[in-house]
mmCIF file of C-alpha atoms in Angstrom:
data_model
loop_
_atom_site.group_PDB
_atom_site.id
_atom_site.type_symbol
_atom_site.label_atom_id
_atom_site.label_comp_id
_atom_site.label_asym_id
_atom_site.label_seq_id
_atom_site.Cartn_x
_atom_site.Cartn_y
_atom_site.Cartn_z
ATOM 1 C CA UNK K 1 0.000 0.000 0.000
ATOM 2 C CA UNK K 2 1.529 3.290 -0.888
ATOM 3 C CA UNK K 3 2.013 6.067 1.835
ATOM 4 C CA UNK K 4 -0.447 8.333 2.739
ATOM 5 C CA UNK K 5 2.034 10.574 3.430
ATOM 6 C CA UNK K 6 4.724 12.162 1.063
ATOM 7 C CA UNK K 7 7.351 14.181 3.242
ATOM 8 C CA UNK K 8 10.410 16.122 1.959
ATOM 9 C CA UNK K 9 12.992 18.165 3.778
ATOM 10 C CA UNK K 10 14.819 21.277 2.323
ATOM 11 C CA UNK K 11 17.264 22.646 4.295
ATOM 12 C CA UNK K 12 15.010 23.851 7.654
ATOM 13 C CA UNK K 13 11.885 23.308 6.019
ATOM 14 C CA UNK K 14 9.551 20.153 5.842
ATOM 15 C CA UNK K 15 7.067 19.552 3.728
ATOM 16 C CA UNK K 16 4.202 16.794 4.585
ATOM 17 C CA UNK K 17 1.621 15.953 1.579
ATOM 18 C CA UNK K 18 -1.427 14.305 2.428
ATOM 19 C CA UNK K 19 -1.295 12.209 -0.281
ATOM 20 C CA UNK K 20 -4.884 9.953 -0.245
ATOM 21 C CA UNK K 21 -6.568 9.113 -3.734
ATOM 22 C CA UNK K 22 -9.453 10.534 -3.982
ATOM 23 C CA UNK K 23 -9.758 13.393 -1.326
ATOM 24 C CA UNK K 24 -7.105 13.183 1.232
ATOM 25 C CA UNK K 25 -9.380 11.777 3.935
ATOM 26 C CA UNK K 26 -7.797 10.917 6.996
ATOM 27 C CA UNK K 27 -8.526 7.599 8.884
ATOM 28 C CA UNK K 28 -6.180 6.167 11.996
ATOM 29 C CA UNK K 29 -3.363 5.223 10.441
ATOM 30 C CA UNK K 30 -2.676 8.181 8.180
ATOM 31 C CA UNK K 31 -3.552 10.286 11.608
ATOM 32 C CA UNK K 32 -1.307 8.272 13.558
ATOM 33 C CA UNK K 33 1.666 8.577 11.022
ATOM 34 C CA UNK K 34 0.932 12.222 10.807
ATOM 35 C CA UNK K 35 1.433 12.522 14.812
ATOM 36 C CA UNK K 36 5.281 10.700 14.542
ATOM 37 C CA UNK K 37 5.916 12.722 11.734
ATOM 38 C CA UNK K 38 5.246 16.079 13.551
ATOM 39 C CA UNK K 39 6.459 14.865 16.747
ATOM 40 C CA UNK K 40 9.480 14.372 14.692
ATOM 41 C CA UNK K 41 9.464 18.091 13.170
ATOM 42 C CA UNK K 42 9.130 19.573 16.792
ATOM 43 C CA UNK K 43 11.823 17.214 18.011
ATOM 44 C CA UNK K 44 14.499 18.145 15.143
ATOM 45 C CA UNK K 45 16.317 21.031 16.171
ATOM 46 C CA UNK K 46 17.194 21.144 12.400
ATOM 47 C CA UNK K 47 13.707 21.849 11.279
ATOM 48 C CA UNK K 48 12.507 25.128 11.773
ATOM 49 C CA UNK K 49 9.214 25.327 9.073
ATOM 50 C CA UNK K 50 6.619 22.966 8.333
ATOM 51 C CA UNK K 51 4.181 23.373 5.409
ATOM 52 C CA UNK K 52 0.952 20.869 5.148
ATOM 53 C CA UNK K 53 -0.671 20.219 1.827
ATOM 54 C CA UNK K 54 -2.777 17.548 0.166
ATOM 55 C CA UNK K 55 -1.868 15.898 -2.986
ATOM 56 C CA UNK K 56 -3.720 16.654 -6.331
ATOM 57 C CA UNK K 57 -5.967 20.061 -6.846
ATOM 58 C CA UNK K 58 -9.601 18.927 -5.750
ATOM 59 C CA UNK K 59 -8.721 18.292 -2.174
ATOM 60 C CA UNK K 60 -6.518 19.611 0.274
ATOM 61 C CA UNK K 61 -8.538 17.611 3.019
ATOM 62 C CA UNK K 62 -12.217 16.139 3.810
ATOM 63 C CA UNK K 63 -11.462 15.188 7.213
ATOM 64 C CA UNK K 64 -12.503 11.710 8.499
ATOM 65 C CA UNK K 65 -12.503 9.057 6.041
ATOM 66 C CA UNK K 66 -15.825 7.323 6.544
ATOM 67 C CA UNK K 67 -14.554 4.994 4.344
ATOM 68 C CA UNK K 68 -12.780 3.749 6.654
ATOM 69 C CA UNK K 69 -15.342 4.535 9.653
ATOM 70 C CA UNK K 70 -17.800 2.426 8.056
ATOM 71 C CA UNK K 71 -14.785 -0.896 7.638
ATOM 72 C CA UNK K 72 -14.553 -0.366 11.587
ATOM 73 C CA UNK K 73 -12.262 2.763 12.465
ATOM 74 C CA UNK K 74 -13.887 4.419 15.343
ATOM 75 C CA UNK K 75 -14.392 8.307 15.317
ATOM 76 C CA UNK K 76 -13.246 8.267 19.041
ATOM 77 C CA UNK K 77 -10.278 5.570 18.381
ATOM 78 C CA UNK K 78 -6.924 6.138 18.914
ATOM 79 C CA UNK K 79 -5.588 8.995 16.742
ATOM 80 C CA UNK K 80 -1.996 8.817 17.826
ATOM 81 C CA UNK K 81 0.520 11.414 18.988
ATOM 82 C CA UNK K 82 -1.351 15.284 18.636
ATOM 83 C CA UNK K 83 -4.300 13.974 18.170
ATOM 84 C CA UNK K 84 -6.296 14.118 15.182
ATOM 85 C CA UNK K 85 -4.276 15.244 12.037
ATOM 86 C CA UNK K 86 -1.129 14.686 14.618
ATOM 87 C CA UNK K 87 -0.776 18.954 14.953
ATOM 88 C CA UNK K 88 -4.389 19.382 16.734
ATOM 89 C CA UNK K 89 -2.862 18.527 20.289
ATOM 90 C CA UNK K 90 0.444 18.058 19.694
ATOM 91 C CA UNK K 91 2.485 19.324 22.938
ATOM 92 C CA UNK K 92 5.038 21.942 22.938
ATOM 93 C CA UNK K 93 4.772 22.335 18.790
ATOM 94 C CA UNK K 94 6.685 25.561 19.047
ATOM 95 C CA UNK K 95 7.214 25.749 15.308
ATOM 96 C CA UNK K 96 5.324 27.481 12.627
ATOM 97 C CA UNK K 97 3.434 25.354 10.782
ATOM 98 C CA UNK K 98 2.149 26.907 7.166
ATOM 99 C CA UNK K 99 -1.158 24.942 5.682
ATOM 100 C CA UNK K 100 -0.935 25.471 1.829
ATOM 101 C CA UNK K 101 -4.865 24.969 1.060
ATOM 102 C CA UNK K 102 -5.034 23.484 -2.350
ATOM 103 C CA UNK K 103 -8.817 23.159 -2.788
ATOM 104 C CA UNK K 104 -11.935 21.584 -0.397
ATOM 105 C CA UNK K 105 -11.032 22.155 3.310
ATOM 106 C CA UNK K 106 -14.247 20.858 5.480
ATOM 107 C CA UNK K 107 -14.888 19.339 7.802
ATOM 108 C CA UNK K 108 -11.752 18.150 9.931
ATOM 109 C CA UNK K 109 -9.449 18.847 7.471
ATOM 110 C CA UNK K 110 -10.696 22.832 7.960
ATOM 111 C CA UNK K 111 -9.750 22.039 11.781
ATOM 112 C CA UNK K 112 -6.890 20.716 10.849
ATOM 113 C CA UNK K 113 -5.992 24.178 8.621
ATOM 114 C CA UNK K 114 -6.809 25.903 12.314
ATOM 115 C CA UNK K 115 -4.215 23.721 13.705
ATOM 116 C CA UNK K 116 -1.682 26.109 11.357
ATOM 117 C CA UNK K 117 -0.352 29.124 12.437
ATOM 118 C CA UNK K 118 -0.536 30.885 8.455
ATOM 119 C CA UNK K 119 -3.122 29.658 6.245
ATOM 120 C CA UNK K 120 -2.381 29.901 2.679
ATOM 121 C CA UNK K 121 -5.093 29.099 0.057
ATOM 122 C CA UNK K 122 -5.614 28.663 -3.698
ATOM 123 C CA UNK K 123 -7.796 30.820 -5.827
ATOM 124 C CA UNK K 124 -10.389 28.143 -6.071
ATOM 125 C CA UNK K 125 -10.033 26.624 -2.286
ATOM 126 C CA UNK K 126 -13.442 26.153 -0.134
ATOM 127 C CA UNK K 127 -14.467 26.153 3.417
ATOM 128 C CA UNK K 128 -17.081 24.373 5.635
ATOM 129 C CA UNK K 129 -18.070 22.669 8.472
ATOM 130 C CA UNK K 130 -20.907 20.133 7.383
ATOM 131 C CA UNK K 131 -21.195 17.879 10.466
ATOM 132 C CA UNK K 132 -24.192 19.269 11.363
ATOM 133 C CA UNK K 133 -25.807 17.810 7.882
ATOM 134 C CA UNK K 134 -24.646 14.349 9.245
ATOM 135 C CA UNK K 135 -25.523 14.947 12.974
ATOM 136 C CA UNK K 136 -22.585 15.148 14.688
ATOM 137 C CA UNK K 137 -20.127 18.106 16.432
ATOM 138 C CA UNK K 138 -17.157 19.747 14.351
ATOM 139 C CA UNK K 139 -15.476 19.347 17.707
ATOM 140 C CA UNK K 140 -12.021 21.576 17.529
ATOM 141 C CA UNK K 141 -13.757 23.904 15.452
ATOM 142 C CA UNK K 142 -16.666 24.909 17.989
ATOM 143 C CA UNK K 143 -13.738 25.649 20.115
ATOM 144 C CA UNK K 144 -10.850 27.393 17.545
ATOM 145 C CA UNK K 145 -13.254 28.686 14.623
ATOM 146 C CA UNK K 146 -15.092 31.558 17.029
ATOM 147 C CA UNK K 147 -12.021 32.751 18.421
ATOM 148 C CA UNK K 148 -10.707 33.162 15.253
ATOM 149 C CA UNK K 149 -13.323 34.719 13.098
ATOM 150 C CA UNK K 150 -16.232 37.222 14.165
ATOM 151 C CA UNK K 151 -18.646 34.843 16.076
ATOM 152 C CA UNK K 152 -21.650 35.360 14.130
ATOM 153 C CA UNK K 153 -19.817 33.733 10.934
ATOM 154 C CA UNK K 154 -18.402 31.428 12.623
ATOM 155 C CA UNK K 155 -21.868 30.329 14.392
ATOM 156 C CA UNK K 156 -23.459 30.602 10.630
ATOM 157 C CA UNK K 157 -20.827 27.898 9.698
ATOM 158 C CA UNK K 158 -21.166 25.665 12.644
ATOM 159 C CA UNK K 159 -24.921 25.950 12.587
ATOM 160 C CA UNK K 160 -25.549 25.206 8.845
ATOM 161 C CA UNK K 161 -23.078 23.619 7.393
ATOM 162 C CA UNK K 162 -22.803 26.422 4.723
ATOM 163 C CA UNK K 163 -19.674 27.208 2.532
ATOM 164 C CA UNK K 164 -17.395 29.838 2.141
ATOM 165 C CA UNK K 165 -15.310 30.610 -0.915
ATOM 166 C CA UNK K 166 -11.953 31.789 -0.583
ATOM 167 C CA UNK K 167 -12.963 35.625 -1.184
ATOM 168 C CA UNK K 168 -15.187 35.538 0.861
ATOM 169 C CA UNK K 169 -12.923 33.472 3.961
ATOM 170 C CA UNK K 170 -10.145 36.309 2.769
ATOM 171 C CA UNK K 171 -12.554 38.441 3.969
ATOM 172 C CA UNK K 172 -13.196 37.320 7.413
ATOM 173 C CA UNK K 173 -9.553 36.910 8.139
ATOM 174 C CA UNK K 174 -9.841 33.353 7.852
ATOM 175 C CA UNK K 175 -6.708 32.675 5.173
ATOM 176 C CA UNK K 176 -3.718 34.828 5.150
ATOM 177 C CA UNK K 177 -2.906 35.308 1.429
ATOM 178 C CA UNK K 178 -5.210 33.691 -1.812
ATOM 179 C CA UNK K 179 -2.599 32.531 -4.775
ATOM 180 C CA UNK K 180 -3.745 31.569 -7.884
ATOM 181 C CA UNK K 181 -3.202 27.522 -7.897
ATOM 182 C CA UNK K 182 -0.054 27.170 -9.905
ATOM 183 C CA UNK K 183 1.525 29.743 -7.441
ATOM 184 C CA UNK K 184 0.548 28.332 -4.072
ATOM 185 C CA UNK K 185 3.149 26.099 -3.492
ATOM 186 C CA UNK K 186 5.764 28.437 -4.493
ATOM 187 C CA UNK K 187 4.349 31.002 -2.136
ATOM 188 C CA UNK K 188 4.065 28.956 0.734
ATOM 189 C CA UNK K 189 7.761 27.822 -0.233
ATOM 190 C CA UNK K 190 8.938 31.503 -0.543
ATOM 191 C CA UNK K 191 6.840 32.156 3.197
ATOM 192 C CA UNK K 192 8.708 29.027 4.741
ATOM 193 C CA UNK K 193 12.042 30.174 3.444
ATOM 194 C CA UNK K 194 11.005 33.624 5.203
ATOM 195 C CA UNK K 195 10.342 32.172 8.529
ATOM 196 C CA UNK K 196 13.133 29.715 8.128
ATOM 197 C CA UNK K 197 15.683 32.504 8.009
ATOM 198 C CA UNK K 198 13.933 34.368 11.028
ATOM 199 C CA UNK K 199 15.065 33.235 14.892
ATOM 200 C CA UNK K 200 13.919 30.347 16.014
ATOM 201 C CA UNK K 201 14.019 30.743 19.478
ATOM 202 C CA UNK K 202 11.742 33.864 19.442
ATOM 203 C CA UNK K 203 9.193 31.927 17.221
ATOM 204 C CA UNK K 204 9.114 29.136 20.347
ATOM 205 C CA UNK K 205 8.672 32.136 22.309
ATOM 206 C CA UNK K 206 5.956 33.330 20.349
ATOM 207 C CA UNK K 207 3.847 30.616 19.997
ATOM 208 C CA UNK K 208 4.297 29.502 23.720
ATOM 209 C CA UNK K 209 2.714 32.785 24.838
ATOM 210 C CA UNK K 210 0.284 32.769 22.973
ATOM 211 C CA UNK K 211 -0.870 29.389 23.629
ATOM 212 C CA UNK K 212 -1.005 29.899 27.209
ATOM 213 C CA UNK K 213 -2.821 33.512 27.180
ATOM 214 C CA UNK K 214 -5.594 31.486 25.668
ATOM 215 C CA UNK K 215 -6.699 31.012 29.357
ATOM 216 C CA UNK K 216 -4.843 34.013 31.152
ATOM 217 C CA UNK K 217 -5.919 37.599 31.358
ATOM 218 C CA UNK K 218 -3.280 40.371 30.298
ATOM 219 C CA UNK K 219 -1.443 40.674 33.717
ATOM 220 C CA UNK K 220 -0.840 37.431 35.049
ATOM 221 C CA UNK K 221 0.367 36.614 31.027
ATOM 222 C CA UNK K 222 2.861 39.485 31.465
ATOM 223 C CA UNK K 223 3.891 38.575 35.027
ATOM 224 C CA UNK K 224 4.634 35.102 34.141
ATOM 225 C CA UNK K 225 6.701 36.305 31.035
ATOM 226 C CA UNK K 226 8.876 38.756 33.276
ATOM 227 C CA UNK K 227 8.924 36.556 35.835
ATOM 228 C CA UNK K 228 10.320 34.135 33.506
ATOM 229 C CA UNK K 229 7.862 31.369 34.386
ATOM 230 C CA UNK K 230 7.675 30.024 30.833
ATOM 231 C CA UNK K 231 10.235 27.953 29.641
ATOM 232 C CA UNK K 232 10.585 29.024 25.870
ATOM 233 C CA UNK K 233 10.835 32.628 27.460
ATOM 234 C CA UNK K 234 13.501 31.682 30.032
ATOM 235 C CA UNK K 235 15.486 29.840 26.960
ATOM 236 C CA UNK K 236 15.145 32.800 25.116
ATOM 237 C CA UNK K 237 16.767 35.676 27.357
ATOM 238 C CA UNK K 238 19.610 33.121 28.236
ATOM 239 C CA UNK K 239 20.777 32.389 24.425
ATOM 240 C CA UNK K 240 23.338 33.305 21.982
ATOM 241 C CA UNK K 241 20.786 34.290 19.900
ATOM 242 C CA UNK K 242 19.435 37.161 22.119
ATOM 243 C CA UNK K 243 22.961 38.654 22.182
ATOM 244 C CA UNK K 244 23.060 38.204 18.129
ATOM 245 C CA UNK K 245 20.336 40.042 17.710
ATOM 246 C CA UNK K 246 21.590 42.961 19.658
ATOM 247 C CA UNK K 247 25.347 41.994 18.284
ATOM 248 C CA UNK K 248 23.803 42.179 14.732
ATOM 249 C CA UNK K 249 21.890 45.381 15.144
ATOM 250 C CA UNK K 250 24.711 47.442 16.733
ATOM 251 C CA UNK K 251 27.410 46.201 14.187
ATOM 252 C CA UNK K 252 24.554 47.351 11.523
ATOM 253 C CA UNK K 253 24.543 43.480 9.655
ATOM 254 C CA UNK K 254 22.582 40.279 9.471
ATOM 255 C CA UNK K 255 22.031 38.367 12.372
ATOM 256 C CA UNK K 256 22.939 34.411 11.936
ATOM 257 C CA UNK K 257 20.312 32.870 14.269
ATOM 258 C CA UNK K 258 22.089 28.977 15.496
ATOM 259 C CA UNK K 259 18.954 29.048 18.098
ATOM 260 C CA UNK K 260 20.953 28.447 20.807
#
């Protein structure tokens, strides 16, 4: 059986294709290898970009394969490491993580696009959330999609299962840039390449905040950052890096970022 995933590495940046004939659905297994192959990208201090695609220009992903749930897979079965997708809960993923959308995103796979930190999309990529049509709960997305959209939309979505095209999810701040098709993987390349060159140890910083100020108000957030209680912070201020930065800027050149 051929993989369902295709993965390449270039230089600091890895590139995972879901690659699933005909829409990129995702049972356990795929889910599972997805979780060792992120776990892996976290774990590589090499690896400083991930971008997530699907294979072919129909589908970037359906979410669950019910397929597969129908031959026996259980919705609530085991998933592997981070969950669903293997970036939804995936600890400590202090990387960005690009999701180049290359056509229909519903359903878990839209959840999974949430799981991203940049979303870029094709000219021709769609959005929706159509468990309601079968009876069930988009899960992660009642929880992600209203925080990240204005609440009303993102209700609308939930609620009815309707669709959004890519203007119109441009609009509501859902994707970060729209690229006509040929381009997108050449501009998600050219936006790793960006990050990939940027400091590494500020981006753990980054994401660690805001991760955590998810359920902290504004002052204890800022006391536990001065008071050093997070680790990526505490990493940070301690580094080589922090001194390059300040190095780089006083000597008026480049800083080389080893994040360390």
């Amino acid at each position: 059986m051929d993989s369902p995933l295709h993965v390449t590495r270039d230089g600091h940046v890895l590139e995972v294709t879901l690659n699933r004939p005909k829409a990129n659905a995702i049972d356990l297994l795929t889910s599972r290898a997805m979780g060792e192959v992120f776990k892996s990208f976290r774990d590589d201090p090499d690896l400083r970009v991930a971008i997530l695609t699907g294979a072919g220009d129909k589908f970037f992903c359906p979410g669950w394969d019910l397929k597969a749930a129908a031959d026996g897979d259980a919705v609530d079965g085991d998933y592997g490491v981070g969950g669903f997708g293997g970036i939804q809960e995936l600890r400590d993923l202090n990387k960005p993580v690009i999701a180049a959308v290359n056509g229909i995103c519903c359903g878990g796979g839209l959840e999974l696009a949430l799981s991203a930190d940049i979303i870029l999309a094709a000219d021709h990529a769609s959005f929706a959330l159509p468990e309601i049509r079968s009876g069930t709960v988009a899960d992660a997305a009642s929880v992600k999609l209203p925080k990240r959209i204005p609440y009303h939309i993102a209700m609308e979505m939930l609620l009815t299962g309707r669709w959004l095209d890519v203007d119109e999810a441009a609009r509501w701040g859902f994707v970060n840039h729209v690229h006509p098709a040929a381009d997108l993987m050449a501009q998600a390349r050219k936006m790793a390449a960006l990050l990939a060159s940027g400091p590494p140890l500020v981006y753990a910083a980054i994401k660690d905040i805001v991760r955590e100020a998810e359920d902290s108000s504004f002052q204890d957030m800022m006391n536990r950052i001065t008071k050093r209680q997070l680790a990526s912070v505490d990493v940070l201020y301690d580094s080589e890096d922090q001194l390059e930065g300040s190095r780089a800027f006083a000597e008026k050149r480049d800083p080389v970022w080893t994040g360390k």
